[in-house]
C-alpha cells in the first residue's frame, strides 16, 4: 500500500460489519471474472487509477495512525498511570538479549518501535 498497490479482493461479509476493511477503498469484486474488465478500465483512465492509489494510501496511513494511537492508549491504561517510557525501559532491561540488563535501545519509547507514516 505504501508503494501504490491497490488490493483487489472479492466482496466479503466483513464489509457489512463495522471493521477497518469495511471502509477500505480497495477494488472489491463479486467474481474474479470481473477483474479483466476492471483492469482495462483503470488502464484507460489514469486519473481514476491515481485517485484510487491515493485513496488506498491515505486509508492505510489513517489506519496505521489509528492503530498506533489505540495501542498507546491501551498500553497506558494497563500500566495505570506509570510513566510509560520508564516502564518500557524497565521491561526491555529484562530482555534475554541483554547481559547487563540494559542496552542502547532501552532509552527509546515503545512507540518508537511502530513505523511512522507521513502523508504524501
mmCIF file of N, CA and C in Angstrom:
data_model
loop_
_atom_site.group_PDB
_atom_site.id
_atom_site.type_symbol
_atom_site.label_atom_id
_atom_site.label_comp_id
_atom_site.label_asym_id
_atom_site.label_seq_id
_atom_site.Cartn_x
_atom_site.Cartn_y
_atom_site.Cartn_z
ATOM 1 N N UNK A 1 0.821 -1.201 0.000
ATOM 2 C CA UNK A 1 0.000 0.000 0.000
ATOM 3 C C UNK A 1 0.861 1.259 0.000
ATOM 4 N N UNK A 2 1.961 1.209 0.696
ATOM 5 C CA UNK A 2 2.821 2.385 0.751
ATOM 6 C C UNK A 2 3.519 2.654 -0.575
ATOM 7 N N UNK A 3 3.579 1.661 -1.429
ATOM 8 C CA UNK A 3 4.248 1.809 -2.714
ATOM 9 C C UNK A 3 3.246 1.983 -3.860
ATOM 10 N N UNK A 4 1.966 2.203 -3.535
ATOM 11 C CA UNK A 4 0.972 2.456 -4.566
ATOM 12 C C UNK A 4 0.133 1.263 -4.959
ATOM 13 N N UNK A 5 0.253 0.159 -4.240
ATOM 14 C CA UNK A 5 -0.554 -1.017 -4.557
ATOM 15 C C UNK A 5 -2.029 -0.752 -4.262
ATOM 16 N N UNK A 6 -2.871 -1.357 -5.046
ATOM 17 C CA UNK A 6 -4.314 -1.291 -4.831
ATOM 18 C C UNK A 6 -4.792 -2.733 -4.658
ATOM 19 N N UNK A 7 -5.133 -3.138 -3.444
ATOM 20 C CA UNK A 7 -5.603 -4.509 -3.228
ATOM 21 C C UNK A 7 -6.894 -4.787 -3.992
ATOM 22 N N UNK A 8 -6.976 -5.991 -4.514
ATOM 23 C CA UNK A 8 -8.171 -6.456 -5.218
ATOM 24 C C UNK A 8 -8.644 -7.698 -4.480
ATOM 25 N N UNK A 9 -9.915 -7.714 -4.105
ATOM 26 C CA UNK A 9 -10.441 -8.867 -3.386
ATOM 27 C C UNK A 9 -11.923 -9.042 -3.662
ATOM 28 N N UNK A 10 -12.405 -10.215 -3.354
ATOM 29 C CA UNK A 10 -13.827 -10.476 -3.507
ATOM 30 C C UNK A 10 -14.575 -9.882 -2.326
ATOM 31 N N UNK A 11 -15.793 -9.444 -2.596
ATOM 32 C CA UNK A 11 -16.630 -8.907 -1.518
ATOM 33 C C UNK A 11 -16.781 -9.975 -0.442
ATOM 34 N N UNK A 12 -16.837 -9.510 0.793
ATOM 35 C CA UNK A 12 -16.935 -10.437 1.916
ATOM 36 C C UNK A 12 -17.920 -9.909 2.947
ATOM 37 N N UNK A 13 -18.334 -10.780 3.804
ATOM 38 C CA UNK A 13 -19.264 -10.420 4.869
ATOM 39 C C UNK A 13 -18.671 -9.319 5.753
ATOM 40 N N UNK A 14 -17.358 -9.296 5.893
ATOM 41 C CA UNK A 14 -16.688 -8.323 6.752
ATOM 42 C C UNK A 14 -16.989 -6.880 6.314
ATOM 43 N N UNK A 15 -17.288 -6.687 5.043
ATOM 44 C CA UNK A 15 -17.584 -5.348 4.557
ATOM 45 C C UNK A 15 -18.901 -4.814 5.093
ATOM 46 N N UNK A 16 -19.777 -5.688 5.508
ATOM 47 C CA UNK A 16 -21.080 -5.270 6.024
ATOM 48 C C UNK A 16 -21.020 -4.912 7.504
ATOM 49 N N UNK A 17 -19.927 -5.245 8.158
ATOM 50 C CA UNK A 17 -19.764 -5.005 9.586
ATOM 51 C C UNK A 17 -18.893 -3.767 9.810
ATOM 52 N N UNK A 18 -18.898 -3.276 11.039
ATOM 53 C CA UNK A 18 -18.018 -2.152 11.398
ATOM 54 C C UNK A 18 -16.626 -2.725 11.604
ATOM 55 N N UNK A 19 -15.795 -2.551 10.619
ATOM 56 C CA UNK A 19 -14.470 -3.155 10.587
ATOM 57 C C UNK A 19 -13.606 -2.273 9.693
ATOM 58 N N UNK A 20 -12.312 -2.164 9.955
ATOM 59 C CA UNK A 20 -11.476 -1.314 9.097
ATOM 60 C C UNK A 20 -11.579 -1.642 7.609
ATOM 61 N N UNK A 21 -11.716 -2.920 7.277
ATOM 62 C CA UNK A 21 -11.828 -3.291 5.863
ATOM 63 C C UNK A 21 -13.157 -2.864 5.238
ATOM 64 N N UNK A 22 -14.156 -2.611 6.067
ATOM 65 C CA UNK A 22 -15.456 -2.231 5.509
ATOM 66 C C UNK A 22 -15.388 -0.862 4.830
ATOM 67 N N UNK A 23 -14.410 -0.061 5.189
ATOM 68 C CA UNK A 23 -14.274 1.264 4.586
ATOM 69 C C UNK A 23 -13.044 1.388 3.695
ATOM 70 N N UNK A 24 -12.377 0.281 3.457
ATOM 71 C CA UNK A 24 -11.166 0.304 2.631
ATOM 72 C C UNK A 24 -11.525 0.622 1.183
ATOM 73 N N UNK A 25 -10.733 1.479 0.550
ATOM 74 C CA UNK A 25 -11.010 1.836 -0.850
ATOM 75 C C UNK A 25 -10.395 0.856 -1.846
ATOM 76 N N UNK A 26 -10.421 -0.413 -1.525
ATOM 77 C CA UNK A 26 -9.865 -1.432 -2.401
ATOM 78 C C UNK A 26 -10.815 -1.686 -3.569
ATOM 79 N N UNK A 27 -10.345 -2.466 -4.502
ATOM 80 C CA UNK A 27 -11.209 -2.922 -5.584
ATOM 81 C C UNK A 27 -11.902 -4.197 -5.106
ATOM 82 N N UNK A 28 -13.192 -4.112 -4.878
ATOM 83 C CA UNK A 28 -13.964 -5.267 -4.442
ATOM 84 C C UNK A 28 -14.760 -5.799 -5.625
ATOM 85 N N UNK A 29 -14.622 -7.078 -5.866
ATOM 86 C CA UNK A 29 -15.290 -7.715 -6.989
ATOM 87 C C UNK A 29 -16.304 -8.736 -6.476
ATOM 88 N N UNK A 30 -17.346 -8.959 -7.258
ATOM 89 C CA UNK A 30 -18.297 -10.023 -6.939
ATOM 90 C C UNK A 30 -17.785 -11.365 -7.449
ATOM 91 N N UNK A 31 -16.941 -11.313 -8.482
ATOM 92 C CA UNK A 31 -16.386 -12.517 -9.091
ATOM 93 C C UNK A 31 -15.040 -12.155 -9.719
ATOM 94 N N UNK A 32 -14.126 -13.100 -9.729
ATOM 95 C CA UNK A 32 -12.830 -12.861 -10.360
ATOM 96 C C UNK A 32 -12.971 -12.658 -11.863
ATOM 97 N N UNK A 33 -14.080 -13.069 -12.415
ATOM 98 C CA UNK A 33 -14.323 -12.870 -13.848
ATOM 99 C C UNK A 33 -14.417 -11.388 -14.198
ATOM 100 N N UNK A 34 -14.723 -10.547 -13.222
ATOM 101 C CA UNK A 34 -14.816 -9.098 -13.444
ATOM 102 C C UNK A 34 -13.444 -8.433 -13.564
ATOM 103 N N UNK A 35 -12.408 -9.078 -13.083
ATOM 104 C CA UNK A 35 -11.087 -8.457 -12.997
ATOM 105 C C UNK A 35 -10.554 -7.923 -14.331
ATOM 106 N N UNK A 36 -10.586 -8.675 -15.432
ATOM 107 C CA UNK A 36 -10.040 -8.126 -16.682
ATOM 108 C C UNK A 36 -10.713 -6.814 -17.101
ATOM 109 N N UNK A 37 -12.014 -6.733 -16.979
ATOM 110 C CA UNK A 37 -12.721 -5.506 -17.378
ATOM 111 C C UNK A 37 -12.356 -4.340 -16.470
ATOM 112 N N UNK A 38 -12.238 -4.604 -15.174
ATOM 113 C CA UNK A 38 -11.886 -3.548 -14.220
ATOM 114 C C UNK A 38 -10.465 -3.048 -14.493
ATOM 115 N N UNK A 39 -9.560 -3.959 -14.774
ATOM 116 C CA UNK A 39 -8.177 -3.567 -15.063
ATOM 117 C C UNK A 39 -8.085 -2.764 -16.365
ATOM 118 N N UNK A 40 -8.855 -3.168 -17.376
ATOM 119 C CA UNK A 40 -8.865 -2.396 -18.630
ATOM 120 C C UNK A 40 -9.380 -0.979 -18.379
ATOM 121 N N UNK A 41 -10.425 -0.872 -17.574
ATOM 122 C CA UNK A 41 -10.997 0.452 -17.267
ATOM 123 C C UNK A 41 -9.972 1.332 -16.556
ATOM 124 N N UNK A 42 -9.265 0.766 -15.597
ATOM 125 C CA UNK A 42 -8.242 1.534 -14.875
ATOM 126 C C UNK A 42 -7.067 1.887 -15.785
ATOM 127 N N UNK A 43 -6.696 0.971 -16.652
ATOM 128 C CA UNK A 43 -5.602 1.234 -17.587
ATOM 129 C C UNK A 43 -5.937 2.423 -18.492
ATOM 130 N N UNK A 44 -7.195 2.520 -18.881
ATOM 131 C CA UNK A 44 -7.619 3.574 -19.797
ATOM 132 C C UNK A 44 -7.913 4.897 -19.092
ATOM 133 N N UNK A 45 -8.026 4.884 -17.767
ATOM 134 C CA UNK A 45 -8.351 6.104 -17.016
ATOM 135 C C UNK A 45 -7.288 6.340 -15.943
ATOM 136 N N UNK A 46 -6.204 6.977 -16.345
ATOM 137 C CA UNK A 46 -5.065 7.200 -15.442
ATOM 138 C C UNK A 46 -5.477 8.031 -14.228
ATOM 139 N N UNK A 47 -6.355 9.023 -14.410
ATOM 140 C CA UNK A 47 -6.791 9.836 -13.271
ATOM 141 C C UNK A 47 -7.502 8.979 -12.223
ATOM 142 N N UNK A 48 -8.347 8.062 -12.663
ATOM 143 C CA UNK A 48 -9.035 7.165 -11.732
ATOM 144 C C UNK A 48 -8.032 6.237 -11.051
ATOM 145 N N UNK A 49 -7.075 5.755 -11.809
ATOM 146 C CA UNK A 49 -6.041 4.879 -11.253
ATOM 147 C C UNK A 49 -5.252 5.594 -10.159
ATOM 148 N N UNK A 50 -4.800 6.804 -10.457
ATOM 149 C CA UNK A 50 -4.028 7.565 -9.467
ATOM 150 C C UNK A 50 -4.889 7.942 -8.264
ATOM 151 N N UNK A 51 -6.142 8.276 -8.508
ATOM 152 C CA UNK A 51 -7.044 8.595 -7.403
ATOM 153 C C UNK A 51 -7.255 7.400 -6.492
ATOM 154 N N UNK A 52 -7.406 6.225 -7.077
ATOM 155 C CA UNK A 52 -7.573 5.006 -6.297
ATOM 156 C C UNK A 52 -6.322 4.718 -5.479
ATOM 157 N N UNK A 53 -5.163 4.913 -6.081
ATOM 158 C CA UNK A 53 -3.908 4.727 -5.341
ATOM 159 C C UNK A 53 -3.815 5.700 -4.168
ATOM 160 N N UNK A 54 -4.169 6.960 -4.405
ATOM 161 C CA UNK A 54 -4.131 7.966 -3.325
ATOM 162 C C UNK A 54 -5.104 7.599 -2.208
ATOM 163 N N UNK A 55 -6.309 7.167 -2.574
ATOM 164 C CA UNK A 55 -7.294 6.801 -1.551
ATOM 165 C C UNK A 55 -6.816 5.604 -0.734
ATOM 166 N N UNK A 56 -6.199 4.620 -1.394
ATOM 167 C CA UNK A 56 -5.675 3.453 -0.673
ATOM 168 C C UNK A 56 -4.545 3.861 0.268
ATOM 169 N N UNK A 57 -3.648 4.693 -0.220
ATOM 170 C CA UNK A 57 -2.524 5.139 0.600
ATOM 171 C C UNK A 57 -3.028 5.934 1.811
ATOM 172 N N UNK A 58 -3.948 6.849 1.576
ATOM 173 C CA UNK A 58 -4.496 7.666 2.671
ATOM 174 C C UNK A 58 -5.211 6.793 3.688
ATOM 175 N N UNK A 59 -5.986 5.830 3.208
ATOM 176 C CA UNK A 59 -6.683 4.906 4.117
ATOM 177 C C UNK A 59 -5.662 4.153 4.969
ATOM 178 N N UNK A 60 -4.584 3.673 4.353
ATOM 179 C CA UNK A 60 -3.549 2.926 5.060
ATOM 180 C C UNK A 60 -2.861 3.793 6.116
ATOM 181 N N UNK A 61 -2.526 5.020 5.745
ATOM 182 C CA UNK A 61 -1.889 5.941 6.691
ATOM 183 C C UNK A 61 -2.815 6.168 7.885
ATOM 184 N N UNK A 62 -4.072 6.456 7.622
ATOM 185 C CA UNK A 62 -5.027 6.708 8.700
ATOM 186 C C UNK A 62 -5.242 5.481 9.575
ATOM 187 N N UNK A 63 -5.289 4.293 8.969
ATOM 188 C CA UNK A 63 -5.451 3.071 9.756
ATOM 189 C C UNK A 63 -4.253 2.865 10.666
ATOM 190 N N UNK A 64 -3.059 3.046 10.140
ATOM 191 C CA UNK A 64 -1.861 2.870 10.968
ATOM 192 C C UNK A 64 -1.806 3.877 12.100
ATOM 193 N N UNK A 65 -2.162 5.114 11.812
ATOM 194 C CA UNK A 65 -2.173 6.121 12.882
ATOM 195 C C UNK A 65 -3.209 5.772 13.940
ATOM 196 N N UNK A 66 -4.373 5.306 13.507
ATOM 197 C CA UNK A 66 -5.420 4.907 14.452
ATOM 198 C C UNK A 66 -4.952 3.728 15.311
ATOM 199 N N UNK A 67 -4.340 2.741 14.682
ATOM 200 C CA UNK A 67 -3.851 1.582 15.436
ATOM 201 C C UNK A 67 -2.752 1.981 16.409
ATOM 202 N N UNK A 68 -1.895 2.873 15.985
ATOM 203 C CA UNK A 68 -0.820 3.345 16.864
ATOM 204 C C UNK A 68 -1.403 4.051 18.086
ATOM 205 N N UNK A 69 -2.368 4.924 17.867
ATOM 206 C CA UNK A 69 -2.999 5.651 18.966
ATOM 207 C C UNK A 69 -3.749 4.691 19.891
ATOM 208 N N UNK A 70 -4.465 3.747 19.313
ATOM 209 C CA UNK A 70 -5.212 2.780 20.115
ATOM 210 C C UNK A 70 -4.268 1.939 20.963
ATOM 211 N N UNK A 71 -3.179 1.489 20.373
ATOM 212 C CA UNK A 71 -2.195 0.703 21.106
ATOM 213 C C UNK A 71 -1.605 1.513 22.252
ATOM 214 N N UNK A 72 -1.267 2.754 21.988
ATOM 215 C CA UNK A 72 -0.704 3.609 23.036
ATOM 216 C C UNK A 72 -1.703 3.779 24.176
ATOM 217 N N UNK A 73 -2.951 4.060 23.852
ATOM 218 C CA UNK A 73 -3.964 4.247 24.886
ATOM 219 C C UNK A 73 -4.155 2.990 25.717
ATOM 220 N N UNK A 74 -4.200 1.829 25.060
ATOM 221 C CA UNK A 74 -4.374 0.575 25.781
ATOM 222 C C UNK A 74 -3.190 0.269 26.685
ATOM 223 N N UNK A 75 -1.998 0.514 26.188
ATOM 224 C CA UNK A 75 -0.811 0.248 26.999
ATOM 225 C C UNK A 75 -0.775 1.178 28.208
ATOM 226 N N UNK A 76 -1.155 2.413 28.011
ATOM 227 C CA UNK A 76 -1.175 3.356 29.123
ATOM 228 C C UNK A 76 -2.237 2.987 30.146
ATOM 229 N N UNK A 77 -3.388 2.541 29.694
ATOM 230 C CA UNK A 77 -4.449 2.113 30.614
ATOM 231 C C UNK A 77 -3.980 0.948 31.477
ATOM 232 N N UNK A 78 -3.295 0.020 30.856
ATOM 233 C CA UNK A 78 -2.863 -1.175 31.574
ATOM 234 C C UNK A 78 -1.774 -0.887 32.601
ATOM 235 N N UNK A 79 -1.030 0.142 32.384
ATOM 236 C CA UNK A 79 0.033 0.488 33.322
ATOM 237 C C UNK A 79 -0.452 1.477 34.379
ATOM 238 N N UNK A 80 -1.714 1.879 34.306
ATOM 239 C CA UNK A 80 -2.392 2.708 35.313
ATOM 240 C C UNK A 80 -1.564 3.901 35.753
ATOM 241 N N UNK A 81 -1.190 4.701 34.784
ATOM 242 C CA UNK A 81 -0.529 5.954 35.112
ATOM 243 C C UNK A 81 0.979 5.882 35.244
ATOM 244 N N UNK A 82 1.564 4.697 35.190
ATOM 245 C CA UNK A 82 3.019 4.601 35.282
ATOM 246 C C UNK A 82 3.639 5.313 34.076
ATOM 247 N N UNK A 83 4.730 5.981 34.299
ATOM 248 C CA UNK A 83 5.452 6.629 33.198
ATOM 249 C C UNK A 83 5.810 5.546 32.190
ATOM 250 N N UNK A 84 5.214 5.640 31.021
ATOM 251 C CA UNK A 84 5.328 4.572 30.049
ATOM 252 C C UNK A 84 6.765 4.363 29.580
ATOM 253 N N UNK A 85 7.498 5.424 29.365
ATOM 254 C CA UNK A 85 8.878 5.246 28.889
ATOM 255 C C UNK A 85 9.725 4.574 29.969
ATOM 256 N N UNK A 86 9.449 4.883 31.256
ATOM 257 C CA UNK A 86 10.173 4.216 32.340
ATOM 258 C C UNK A 86 9.826 2.735 32.384
ATOM 259 N N UNK A 87 8.518 2.428 32.226
ATOM 260 C CA UNK A 87 8.085 1.032 32.210
ATOM 261 C C UNK A 87 8.739 0.286 31.057
ATOM 262 N N UNK A 88 8.731 0.905 29.869
ATOM 263 C CA UNK A 88 9.297 0.255 28.692
ATOM 264 C C UNK A 88 10.779 -0.022 28.889
ATOM 265 N N UNK A 89 11.498 0.959 29.442
ATOM 266 C CA UNK A 89 12.922 0.784 29.687
ATOM 267 C C UNK A 89 13.150 -0.365 30.663
ATOM 268 N N UNK A 90 12.342 -0.419 31.712
ATOM 269 C CA UNK A 90 12.484 -1.484 32.696
ATOM 270 C C UNK A 90 12.206 -2.848 32.062
ATOM 271 N N UNK A 91 11.146 -2.950 31.257
ATOM 272 C CA UNK A 91 10.802 -4.213 30.611
ATOM 273 C C UNK A 91 11.870 -4.633 29.616
ATOM 274 N N UNK A 92 12.401 -3.679 28.868
ATOM 275 C CA UNK A 92 13.444 -4.006 27.894
ATOM 276 C C UNK A 92 14.714 -4.451 28.614
ATOM 277 N N UNK A 93 14.966 -3.909 29.798
ATOM 278 C CA UNK A 93 16.146 -4.294 30.568
ATOM 279 C C UNK A 93 16.097 -5.746 31.004
ATOM 280 N N UNK A 94 14.902 -6.333 31.049
ATOM 281 C CA UNK A 94 14.746 -7.735 31.431
ATOM 282 C C UNK A 94 14.954 -8.676 30.248
ATOM 283 N N UNK A 95 15.213 -8.111 29.098
ATOM 284 C CA UNK A 95 15.353 -8.894 27.879
ATOM 285 C C UNK A 95 16.483 -9.899 27.999
ATOM 286 N N UNK A 96 16.259 -11.105 27.467
ATOM 287 C CA UNK A 96 17.303 -12.135 27.497
ATOM 288 C C UNK A 96 18.467 -11.784 26.577
ATOM 289 N N UNK A 97 18.239 -10.806 25.681
ATOM 290 C CA UNK A 97 19.301 -10.413 24.766
ATOM 291 C C UNK A 97 20.309 -9.483 25.418
ATOM 292 N N UNK A 98 19.988 -8.984 26.568
ATOM 293 C CA UNK A 98 20.853 -8.013 27.227
ATOM 294 C C UNK A 98 21.527 -8.665 28.425
ATOM 295 N N UNK A 99 22.867 -8.737 28.440
ATOM 296 C CA UNK A 99 23.591 -9.369 29.537
ATOM 297 C C UNK A 99 23.636 -8.477 30.775
ATOM 298 N N UNK A 100 23.665 -7.170 30.588
ATOM 299 C CA UNK A 100 23.802 -6.266 31.726
ATOM 300 C C UNK A 100 22.460 -5.753 32.216
ATOM 301 N N UNK A 101 21.392 -6.058 31.493
ATOM 302 C CA UNK A 101 20.088 -5.570 31.919
ATOM 303 C C UNK A 101 19.689 -4.295 31.209
ATOM 304 N N UNK A 102 20.563 -3.741 30.398
ATOM 305 C CA UNK A 102 20.181 -2.560 29.620
ATOM 306 C C UNK A 102 21.018 -2.525 28.363
ATOM 307 N N UNK A 103 20.506 -1.855 27.366
ATOM 308 C CA UNK A 103 21.269 -1.677 26.147
ATOM 309 C C UNK A 103 20.887 -0.349 25.531
ATOM 310 N N UNK A 104 21.457 -0.039 24.391
ATOM 311 C CA UNK A 104 21.230 1.281 23.804
ATOM 312 C C UNK A 104 19.781 1.477 23.385
ATOM 313 N N UNK A 105 19.033 0.382 23.211
ATOM 314 C CA UNK A 105 17.640 0.510 22.778
ATOM 315 C C UNK A 105 16.691 0.835 23.923
ATOM 316 N N UNK A 106 17.118 0.672 25.170
ATOM 317 C CA UNK A 106 16.195 0.835 26.284
ATOM 318 C C UNK A 106 15.761 2.273 26.491
ATOM 319 N N UNK A 107 16.444 3.234 25.939
ATOM 320 C CA UNK A 107 16.045 4.619 26.126
ATOM 321 C C UNK A 107 14.927 5.033 25.179
ATOM 322 N N UNK A 108 14.585 4.175 24.225
ATOM 323 C CA UNK A 108 13.527 4.506 23.278
ATOM 324 C C UNK A 108 12.166 4.215 23.875
ATOM 325 N N UNK A 109 11.202 4.972 23.437
ATOM 326 C CA UNK A 109 9.824 4.713 23.815
ATOM 327 C C UNK A 109 9.352 3.478 23.063
ATOM 328 N N UNK A 110 8.373 2.778 23.614
ATOM 329 C CA UNK A 110 7.808 1.622 22.930
ATOM 330 C C UNK A 110 7.193 2.034 21.609
ATOM 331 N N UNK A 111 6.692 3.240 21.537
ATOM 332 C CA UNK A 111 6.061 3.693 20.307
ATOM 333 C C UNK A 111 7.072 3.931 19.204
ATOM 334 N N UNK A 112 8.346 4.065 19.553
ATOM 335 C CA UNK A 112 9.382 4.206 18.534
ATOM 336 C C UNK A 112 9.510 2.923 17.711
ATOM 337 N N UNK A 113 9.032 1.821 18.250
ATOM 338 C CA UNK A 113 9.083 0.565 17.523
ATOM 339 C C UNK A 113 8.060 0.519 16.395
ATOM 340 N N UNK A 114 7.017 1.345 16.507
ATOM 341 C CA UNK A 114 5.990 1.365 15.470
ATOM 342 C C UNK A 114 6.428 2.272 14.340
ATOM 343 N N UNK A 115 6.176 1.879 13.118
ATOM 344 C CA UNK A 115 6.566 2.729 11.993
ATOM 345 C C UNK A 115 5.809 4.037 11.980
ATOM 346 N N UNK A 116 6.484 5.078 11.621
ATOM 347 C CA UNK A 116 5.862 6.376 11.475
ATOM 348 C C UNK A 116 5.543 6.588 10.007
ATOM 349 N N UNK A 117 4.326 7.018 9.744
ATOM 350 C CA UNK A 117 3.895 7.225 8.368
ATOM 351 C C UNK A 117 3.578 8.687 8.169
ATOM 352 N N UNK A 118 4.082 9.221 7.101
ATOM 353 C CA UNK A 118 3.791 10.609 6.771
ATOM 354 C C UNK A 118 2.920 10.654 5.538
ATOM 355 N N UNK A 119 1.907 11.487 5.588
ATOM 356 C CA UNK A 119 1.034 11.645 4.415
ATOM 357 C C UNK A 119 1.832 12.265 3.283
ATOM 358 N N UNK A 120 1.531 11.831 2.089
ATOM 359 C CA UNK A 120 2.238 12.373 0.922
ATOM 360 C C UNK A 120 1.670 13.719 0.556
#
